[in-house]
Coordinates of C-alpha atoms and ligand atoms in Angstrom, one line a residue:
X820 CA 7.1 -15.0 26.5
X821 CA 5.0 -13.0 29.3
X822 CA 3.9 -9.3 28.1
X823 CA 2.2 -6.0 31.2
X824 CA 0.1 -3.8 30.7
X825 CA 1.7 -0.8 30.0
X826 CA 2.4 0.6 32.9
X827 CA 5.1 4.7 32.0
X828 CA 4.8 6.0 28.7
X829 CA 6.4 5.1 25.5
X830 CA 9.8 7.4 25.0
X831 CA 12.5 8.0 22.7
X832 CA 13.4 8.1 18.8
X833 CA 13.5 5.0 17.2
X834 CA 14.9 4.4 13.6
X835 CA 13.1 0.8 12.5
X836 CA 14.8 -1.9 10.4
X837 CA 15.3 -1.4 6.4
X838 CA 11.7 -2.5 4.2
X839 CA 11.5 -5.5 3.6
X840 CA 10.0 -5.4 0.7
X841 CA 12.3 -2.8 -0.6
X842 CA 15.5 -5.5 0.6
X843 CA 14.2 -8.4 -1.0
X844 CA 13.5 -6.0 -4.5
X845 CA 17.5 -4.6 -4.0
X846 CA 18.7 -8.4 -3.6
X847 CA 17.1 -9.3 -6.7
X848 CA 17.7 -6.8 -9.3
X849 CA 20.8 -6.4 -7.5
X850 CA 21.7 -9.9 -9.4
X851 CA 20.0 -10.1 -12.8
X852 CA 21.7 -5.7 -12.9
X853 CA 25.4 -5.6 -14.7
X854 CA 27.8 -4.5 -11.5
X855 CA 28.1 -3.7 -8.1
X856 CA 24.6 -2.5 -6.2
X857 CA 25.8 -1.4 -2.7
X858 CA 22.2 -1.7 0.1
X859 CA 22.3 0.5 2.7
X860 CA 20.2 -0.8 6.0
X861 CA 19.0 -3.6 3.9
X862 CA 16.4 -5.7 6.5
X863 CA 19.0 -8.9 7.7
X864 CA 15.6 -10.1 8.2
X865 CA 15.1 -14.2 7.8
X866 CA 12.6 -13.4 4.8
X867 CA 15.0 -11.6 3.7
X868 CA 18.1 -14.1 4.1
X869 CA 15.8 -16.9 2.4
X870 CA 15.6 -14.0 -0.8
X871 CA 20.0 -13.8 -0.3
X872 CA 20.5 -17.8 0.0
X873 CA 18.7 -18.0 -3.5
X874 CA 20.5 -15.8 -5.5
X875 CA 24.0 -17.0 -4.8
X876 CA 22.6 -20.8 -4.7
X877 CA 23.0 -19.0 -9.1
X878 CA 26.1 -18.3 -8.3
X879 CA 25.9 -14.7 -7.6
X880 CA 28.2 -12.9 -5.1
X881 CA 26.7 -11.0 -2.2
X882 CA 28.6 -10.2 0.6
X883 CA 26.5 -9.2 3.8
X884 CA 27.6 -7.3 6.2
X885 CA 26.1 -5.1 9.3
X886 CA 26.8 -1.6 7.8
X887 CA 26.0 -2.3 4.0
X888 CA 25.3 -5.5 1.3
X889 CA 26.9 -6.3 -1.7
X890 CA 25.5 -7.4 -4.2
X891 CA 27.7 -8.2 -7.7
X892 CA 25.4 -7.9 -10.2
X893 CA 26.0 -10.5 -13.6
X894 CA 23.5 -8.9 -15.5
X895 CA 19.7 -10.1 -17.2
X896 CA 21.6 -14.3 -18.2
X897 CA 24.1 -14.0 -16.1
X898 CA 22.1 -16.5 -12.6
X899 CA 23.7 -19.8 -13.3
X900 CA 21.1 -22.9 -12.3
X901 CA 21.1 -24.0 -9.1
X902 CA 22.6 -27.3 -8.1
X903 CA 19.6 -27.6 -5.1
X904 CA 15.7 -26.8 -4.1
X905 CA 15.1 -23.2 -4.0
X906 CA 14.0 -22.7 0.0
X907 CA 12.5 -19.3 -0.2
X908 CA 11.9 -20.2 4.0
X909 CA 8.6 -18.5 5.1
X910 CA 8.7 -15.8 2.3
X911 CA 5.8 -15.2 -0.1
X912 CA 7.8 -12.3 -1.3
X913 CA 11.2 -14.1 -2.5
X914 CA 8.8 -17.1 -3.7
X915 CA 6.7 -15.1 -6.6
X916 CA 9.4 -12.5 -7.2
X917 CA 11.6 -14.6 -7.7
X918 CA 9.4 -17.5 -9.8
X919 CA 9.0 -14.8 -12.4
X920 CA 13.0 -14.5 -12.8
X921 CA 12.9 -18.2 -13.0
X922 CA 10.6 -19.0 -15.7
X923 CA 12.8 -15.9 -18.4
X924 CA 16.2 -18.2 -17.4
X925 CA 17.4 -21.0 -19.6
X926 CA 18.1 -24.1 -17.2
X927 CA 15.4 -25.6 -15.2
X928 CA 14.7 -25.1 -11.2
X929 CA 12.1 -26.1 -8.9
X930 CA 11.0 -23.9 -5.2
X931 CA 9.2 -24.6 -2.1
X932 CA 9.9 -23.3 1.5
X933 CA 8.1 -24.1 4.9
X934 CA 4.6 -25.4 5.8
X935 CA 2.9 -21.3 5.9
X936 CA 4.6 -21.2 2.1
X937 CA 3.4 -25.2 1.1
X938 CA 0.3 -23.3 2.1
X939 CA -0.2 -20.6 -0.2
X940 CA -2.0 -19.4 -2.8
X941 CA 0.8 -19.9 -6.0
X942 CA -2.0 -20.3 -8.6
X943 CA -1.7 -16.5 -9.0
X944 CA 1.2 -16.5 -10.5
X945 CA 1.0 -19.7 -12.4
X946 CA -2.1 -18.2 -14.7
X947 CA -0.2 -15.2 -15.6
X948 CA 3.4 -16.6 -16.3
X949 CA 1.5 -20.2 -18.4
X950 CA -0.4 -17.4 -20.0
X951 CA 3.0 -15.7 -21.6
X952 CA 4.2 -19.1 -22.1
X953 CA 6.8 -20.2 -19.0
X954 CA 6.6 -24.2 -17.9
X955 CA 5.7 -24.0 -14.0
X956 CA 3.1 -26.0 -12.3
X957 CA 2.9 -27.1 -8.7
X958 CA 4.6 -30.1 -8.4
X959 CA 1.8 -31.6 -5.4
X960 CA -1.0 -30.0 -8.3
X961 CA -2.6 -28.0 -5.8
X962 CA -1.9 -25.1 -7.0
X963 CA 0.9 -24.6 -4.2
X964 CA 4.3 -24.6 -3.8
X965 CA 7.4 -26.9 -4.5
X966 CA 6.5 -25.1 -8.2
X967 CA 8.7 -27.1 -11.0
X968 CA 9.9 -24.3 -13.6
X969 CA 11.5 -25.1 -16.8
X970 CA 13.0 -23.5 -19.6
X971 CA 10.4 -21.4 -21.9
X972 CA 10.4 -18.9 -24.7
X973 CA 8.1 -16.1 -23.1
X974 CA 6.2 -14.1 -24.6
X975 CA 4.2 -10.2 -23.3
X976 CA 0.5 -10.4 -22.5
X977 CA -0.7 -7.4 -21.1
X978 CA -2.7 -8.9 -17.7
X979 CA -5.4 -8.4 -16.6
X980 CA -4.7 -8.7 -12.4
X981 CA -8.4 -10.3 -10.0
X982 CA -6.0 -9.3 -7.0
X983 CA -5.0 -5.9 -5.8
X984 CA -1.3 -7.6 -4.8
X985 CA 2.1 -6.3 -5.6
X986 CA 3.8 -10.3 -5.2
X987 CA 1.7 -10.4 -8.4
X988 CA 2.4 -7.7 -10.8
X989 CA 6.3 -8.6 -10.5
X990 CA 6.5 -11.6 -10.7
X991 CA 4.5 -10.5 -14.0
X992 CA 6.7 -6.9 -14.5
X993 CA 10.2 -9.3 -14.1
X994 CA 8.7 -12.1 -16.5
X995 CA 8.0 -9.2 -18.6
X996 CA 12.2 -8.4 -19.1
X997 CA 12.3 -11.7 -20.4
X998 CA 9.0 -11.8 -23.3
X999 CA 9.3 -10.5 -26.5
X1000 CA 7.6 -7.6 -26.4
X1001 CA 5.5 -5.1 -23.6
X1002 CA 4.0 -6.7 -21.1
X1003 CA 1.5 -4.8 -19.3
X1004 CA 0.1 -5.4 -15.5
X1005 CA -3.7 -4.1 -15.1
X1006 CA -5.0 -4.6 -10.8
X1007 CA -8.0 -3.6 -9.9
X1008 CA -6.4 -1.6 -7.1
X1009 CA -3.4 -0.3 -7.2
X1010 CA -0.5 -2.1 -5.2
X1011 CA 3.0 -1.3 -4.0
X1012 CA 4.5 0.1 -6.5
X1013 CA 8.9 -1.1 -5.4
X1014 CA 8.9 -2.9 -8.5
X1015 CA 7.9 -0.6 -10.6
X1016 CA 10.6 2.2 -8.9
X1017 CA 13.7 0.4 -8.3
X1018 CA 13.7 -1.5 -11.8
X1019 CA 13.4 2.1 -13.8
X1020 CA 16.3 3.0 -11.2
X1021 CA 17.7 0.9 -13.0
X1022 CA 18.1 1.4 -15.8
X1023 CA 14.1 -0.4 -17.6
X1024 CA 11.9 1.1 -19.4
X1025 CA 8.9 0.7 -17.1
X1026 CA 5.7 2.9 -16.8
X1027 CA 2.9 3.3 -14.4
X1028 CA -0.7 4.9 -15.1
X1029 CA -3.6 4.4 -13.3
X1030 CA -3.8 1.2 -11.7
X1031 CA -1.3 -0.3 -14.7
X1032 CA 2.5 -1.1 -15.0
X1033 CA 4.0 -1.8 -18.1
X1034 CA 7.6 -3.0 -18.7
X1035 CA 9.8 -3.0 -22.2
X1036 CA 12.5 -6.7 -22.0
X1037 CA 16.0 -7.0 -22.3
X1038 CA 17.1 -3.5 -20.5
X1039 CA 20.4 -2.6 -19.4
X1040 CA 20.0 -3.0 -15.7
X1041 CA 22.6 -1.6 -13.9
X1042 CA 23.6 -1.4 -10.6
X1043 CA 23.3 0.8 -8.5
X1044 CA 23.1 2.3 -4.6
X1045 CA 19.7 1.3 -2.6
X1046 CA 19.2 3.2 0.3
X1047 CA 16.3 1.6 2.2
X1048 CA 14.0 3.5 4.1
X1049 CA 12.8 2.1 7.2
X1050 CA 9.7 -0.3 7.1
X1051 CA 6.5 1.6 7.7
X1052 CA 4.7 -1.9 8.8
X1053 CA 7.4 -2.5 11.1
X1054 CA 6.8 1.5 12.8
X1055 CA 3.0 0.5 12.3
X1056 CA 3.5 -1.8 16.1
X1057 CA 4.9 1.8 17.7
X1058 CA 2.9 4.4 16.3
X1059 CA -0.1 2.2 18.0
X1060 CA 1.8 1.3 20.7
X1061 CA 3.0 5.5 21.1
X1062 CA -1.1 6.3 20.0
X1063 CA -2.4 4.2 23.2
X1064 CA 0.3 4.5 26.0
X1065 CA -1.2 7.5 28.0
X1066 CA 1.3 9.9 27.5
X1067 CA 3.5 8.6 25.3
X1068 CA 6.0 10.4 22.8
X1069 CA 7.6 8.1 19.8
X1070 CA 10.1 9.7 17.0
X1071 CA 10.0 6.9 14.1
X1072 CA 13.4 7.6 11.9
X1073 CA 13.8 7.6 8.3
X1074 CA 9.9 5.4 7.9
X1075 CA 9.3 5.1 3.9
X1076 CA 6.4 6.9 3.5
X1077 CA 5.5 5.9 -0.3
X1078 CA 1.4 7.1 -0.8
X1079 CA 1.1 2.9 -1.9
X1080 CA 2.0 1.6 1.2
X1081 CA 0.9 4.7 3.2
X1082 CA -2.2 4.0 4.6
X1083 CA -2.1 3.3 8.3
X1084 CA -0.8 6.7 8.5
X1085 CA -3.8 7.2 6.4
X1086 CA -6.2 5.3 8.5
X1087 CA -4.8 6.7 12.0
X1088 CA -5.6 10.2 11.3
X1089 CA -8.6 9.3 10.5
X1090 CA -9.6 8.3 14.1
X1091 CA -8.2 11.5 15.4
X1092 CA -4.3 10.9 15.7
X1093 CA -1.3 12.8 16.7
X1094 CA 1.1 11.9 14.2
X1095 CA 3.5 14.5 12.4
X1096 CA 5.1 14.1 9.8
X1097 CA 9.1 16.3 9.9
X1098 CA 12.2 15.6 7.8
X1099 CA 10.1 15.2 4.3
X1100 CA 12.4 13.3 1.8
X1101 CA 13.2 10.8 -1.2
X1102 CA 15.3 8.6 -1.4
X1103 CA 15.9 6.9 -4.2
X1104 CA 13.3 7.4 -5.4
X1105 CA 11.6 6.9 -2.0
X1106 CA 9.6 9.6 -0.2
X1107 CA 10.7 8.8 3.5
X1108 CA 10.1 11.1 6.5
X1109 CA 10.5 10.4 10.8
X1110 CA 7.2 9.8 12.3
X1111 CA 6.3 12.5 15.8
X1112 CA 3.6 9.7 16.8
X1113 CA 2.4 11.2 20.6
X1114 CA -0.7 9.0 23.2
X1115 CA -4.2 10.0 21.5
X1116 CA -7.2 9.2 24.0
X1117 CA -9.8 9.6 21.8
X1118 CA -9.5 7.9 19.3
X1119 CA -12.7 7.2 17.0
X1120 CA -13.1 4.2 14.9
X1121 CA -13.1 5.0 10.9
X1122 CA -14.7 2.4 8.0
X1123 CA -11.1 0.9 6.4
X1124 CA -12.7 -0.5 2.3
X1125 CA -11.8 -0.7 -0.9
X1126 CA -8.6 1.2 -2.7
X1127 CA -7.3 2.0 0.8
X1128 CA -7.1 -2.2 1.5
X1129 CA -3.5 -2.3 -0.2
X1130 CA -2.4 0.2 0.8
X1131 CA -2.6 -1.2 4.6
X1132 CA -2.6 -4.8 3.8
X1133 CA 0.8 -6.0 6.4
X1134 CA -1.1 -3.5 9.2
X1135 CA -4.2 -4.6 9.9
X1136 CA -3.8 -7.1 12.3
X1137 CA -1.8 -4.5 14.4
X1138 CA -5.1 -1.6 12.6
X1139 CA -8.1 -4.1 14.1
X1140 CA -5.5 -3.7 18.1
X1141 CA -5.9 0.3 17.2
X1142 CA -9.8 0.2 16.4
X1143 CA -10.1 -2.6 19.9
X1144 CA -9.2 0.6 22.2
X1145 CA -10.4 3.2 20.0
X1146 CA -14.0 4.9 20.8
X1147 CA -17.1 3.3 18.6
X1148 CA -17.0 1.2 15.3
X1149 CA -14.7 0.1 13.8
X1150 CA -15.9 -1.6 10.4
X1151 CA -12.7 -3.5 7.8
X1152 CA -14.6 -4.8 4.3
X1153 CA -12.4 -6.0 0.8
X1154 CA -9.7 -7.8 3.2
X1155 CA -10.1 -11.3 1.8
X1156 CA -6.8 -11.6 0.7
X1157 CA -5.5 -11.7 4.9
X1158 CA -6.5 -15.6 3.8
X1159 CA -3.9 -16.1 2.5
X1160 CA -0.9 -13.9 4.2
X1161 CA 1.5 -16.2 6.5
X1162 CA -1.8 -17.5 8.4
X1163 CA -4.7 -16.8 7.8
X1164 CA -5.1 -13.0 9.4
X1165 CA -8.2 -12.5 9.7
X1166 CA -9.6 -16.0 11.7
X1167 CA -6.9 -15.1 13.7
X1168 CA -7.2 -11.7 15.1
X1169 CA -10.8 -12.1 15.7
X1170 CA -10.7 -15.2 17.7
X1171 CA -7.8 -14.0 19.7
X1172 CA -9.2 -10.4 20.2
X1173 CA -12.4 -12.3 21.0
X1174 CA -10.2 -13.7 23.5
X1175 CA -9.0 -11.2 25.1
X1176 CA -13.0 -9.9 26.1
X1177 CA -12.6 -7.7 22.5
X1178 CA -16.5 -6.6 21.3
X1179 CA -15.6 -8.1 17.5
X1180 CA -17.6 -9.8 15.1
X1181 CA -15.4 -11.3 11.6
X1182 CA -17.7 -10.8 8.7
X1183 CA -16.3 -12.8 5.0
X1184 CA -13.7 -10.4 3.6
X1185 CA -12.9 -8.1 7.3
X1186 CA -14.5 -7.6 10.7
X1187 CA -16.1 -4.6 12.7
X1188 CA -14.5 -4.1 15.7
X1189 CA -16.5 -2.4 19.1
X1190 CA -13.6 -0.7 20.3
X1191 CA -13.4 1.5 23.8
X1192 CA -14.1 -1.1 26.8
X1193 CA -11.3 -2.6 28.8
X1194 CA -9.8 -5.8 27.2
X1195 CA -7.9 -7.9 29.4
X1196 CA -5.3 -10.6 29.1
X1197 CA -4.7 -13.9 27.5
X1198 CA -2.9 -16.3 26.1
X1199 CA -1.8 -16.8 22.5
X1200 CA -0.2 -18.7 19.9
X1201 CA 1.6 -17.0 17.3
X1202 CA 0.4 -19.1 15.1
X1203 CA 4.4 -18.6 13.5
X1204 CA 3.4 -15.2 11.6
X1205 CA 5.5 -12.1 12.8
X1206 CA 3.1 -10.3 12.3
X1207 CA 0.4 -11.9 14.6
X1208 CA 3.4 -11.7 17.7
X1209 CA 3.6 -8.1 17.0
X1210 CA 0.2 -6.9 17.0
X1211 CA -0.2 -9.0 20.5
X1212 CA 2.3 -7.8 22.3
X1213 CA 1.2 -4.6 21.2
X1214 CA -2.2 -5.3 22.5
X1215 CA -1.3 -6.8 25.7
X1216 CA -0.6 -2.8 26.8
X1217 CA -3.8 -1.8 26.0
X1218 CA -4.6 -4.6 28.0
X1219 CA -6.1 -5.6 32.1
X1220 CA -4.2 -8.8 32.9
X1221 CA -0.4 -10.4 31.4
X1222 CA -0.9 -11.8 27.7
X1223 CA 1.6 -14.5 26.7
X1224 CA 2.5 -14.5 23.4
X1225 CA 3.4 -18.7 21.9
X1226 CA 6.1 -19.5 19.7
X1227 CA 6.8 -15.3 20.6
X1228 CA 10.8 -15.6 18.2
X1229 CA 8.7 -15.5 14.1
X1230 CA 9.3 -11.8 14.6
X1231 CA 13.4 -12.6 13.0
X1232 CA 10.8 -12.5 9.7
X1233 CA 10.4 -8.6 9.4
X1234 CA 12.1 -7.7 12.9
X1235 CA 14.7 -9.6 14.2
X1236 CA 14.9 -6.8 17.4
X1237 CA 11.3 -6.1 18.0
X1238 CA 11.3 -7.3 21.9
X1239 CA 14.8 -4.6 21.8
X1240 CA 13.5 -1.5 21.0
X1241 CA 9.8 -2.4 22.5
X1242 CA 11.6 -2.3 25.6
X1243 CA 13.8 0.6 25.3
X1244 CA 11.3 2.6 24.5
X1245 CA 9.6 1.4 27.4
X1246 CA 12.7 1.9 30.3
Ligands
S3P2148 C1 4.5 -7.2 -0.8 C2 3.5 -7.8 -1.4 C3 1.8 -7.8 0.1 C4 2.8 -7.4 1.4 C5 4.0 -8.9 1.2 C6 5.1 -8.0 0.2 C7 6.0 -7.3 -1.5 O1 2.1 -9.3 -0.7 O2 1.1 -8.8 1.6 O3 4.0 -8.6 2.9 O4 6.7 -7.1 -1.0 O5 5.5 -7.7 -3.3 P1 0.9 -9.2 -1.9 O6 0.6 -8.0 -2.9 O7 0.3 -10.5 -2.4 O8 -0.7 -8.0 -1.0

């Protein structure tokens, strides 16, 4: 797919699709609750459709229409044994969260996913689940999927997680619903807290204090109405585009601004970006706002590290693009987790931005970007990673010559209408 330097500003209003993390959880928690869960603004991306299909395979009726999805939950112990291997597609969230639920069932299951999922580390969930007494193993014995999970009673644990990962935290908390006491997880830095907020909203006894979240077993979970906010990780591409294309002014409606997810906004502010939050509200425990983003001619470099990292982990590729256009040096540290996402996003961003003539250097856990100099287009392979494809589509708006993105269709994972929305804002 071909992209050109922007010849006119981005203007107009846009509602980005529903939040991916929240959409997954609404289906999962709806499935293990009693009664019906209605989900509006559900993300119809391939990842969330993988979650729907896994729960359908376990006997949960899910009606999916463009307006809403209805999940007819069967309670904590109502899932039935799947007749085939559960296919999590490209979705790490599906694989890791569902493993926590499956560990607590009285049936055996096997789950797998695409080539990328089969390379991603699952030891990070196999270890705590094994400590809880679960029977879970990597079938190829390399710490990756396919995973085989057998029925075994679960014990409560207090888990000190080596990584700030909401997928790990959520997996352990979900298994904790089936354990014999209070299960807690302490992280090195706070990761997104959608599981804690939504489980509580569905009736679980969840407590959060500092870096520790805990859950009591055997709650009465009730179906609920979940209004999914727009995904800040999807909004991030248009925030960056509006900031870097001269004359732009874009209103992004109804975007989730949960403080465990809003690192992109904090970084943009530190770079001097013109972003105003309007109409701030609360939607089912999740804060949302409209974001008015205006072209900012002199963005400046910044330092991104430490506790900020988990709050913007999926936005680092587009932040790297923004940094390439900003004056001065941007340093990204403590971001080694990026190496084990859908692709090795650290290496790919460094290699492909270098191919576009950006001056940057990869480090063990991040990158150092010398921004503010002109760069050119290149041929970029997405490696089937949706966030790589979208980041380079936006980079191309600032590049002096055309860019070609190979395998650009992978945006289907999290933002199926991304290219149409980008074209609409440029019309
Ligand atoms: C997610 C958590 C993050 C994020 C992923 C979605 C979630 O992964 O990168 O896209 O929904 O819990 P980690 O928790 O492994 O960092």
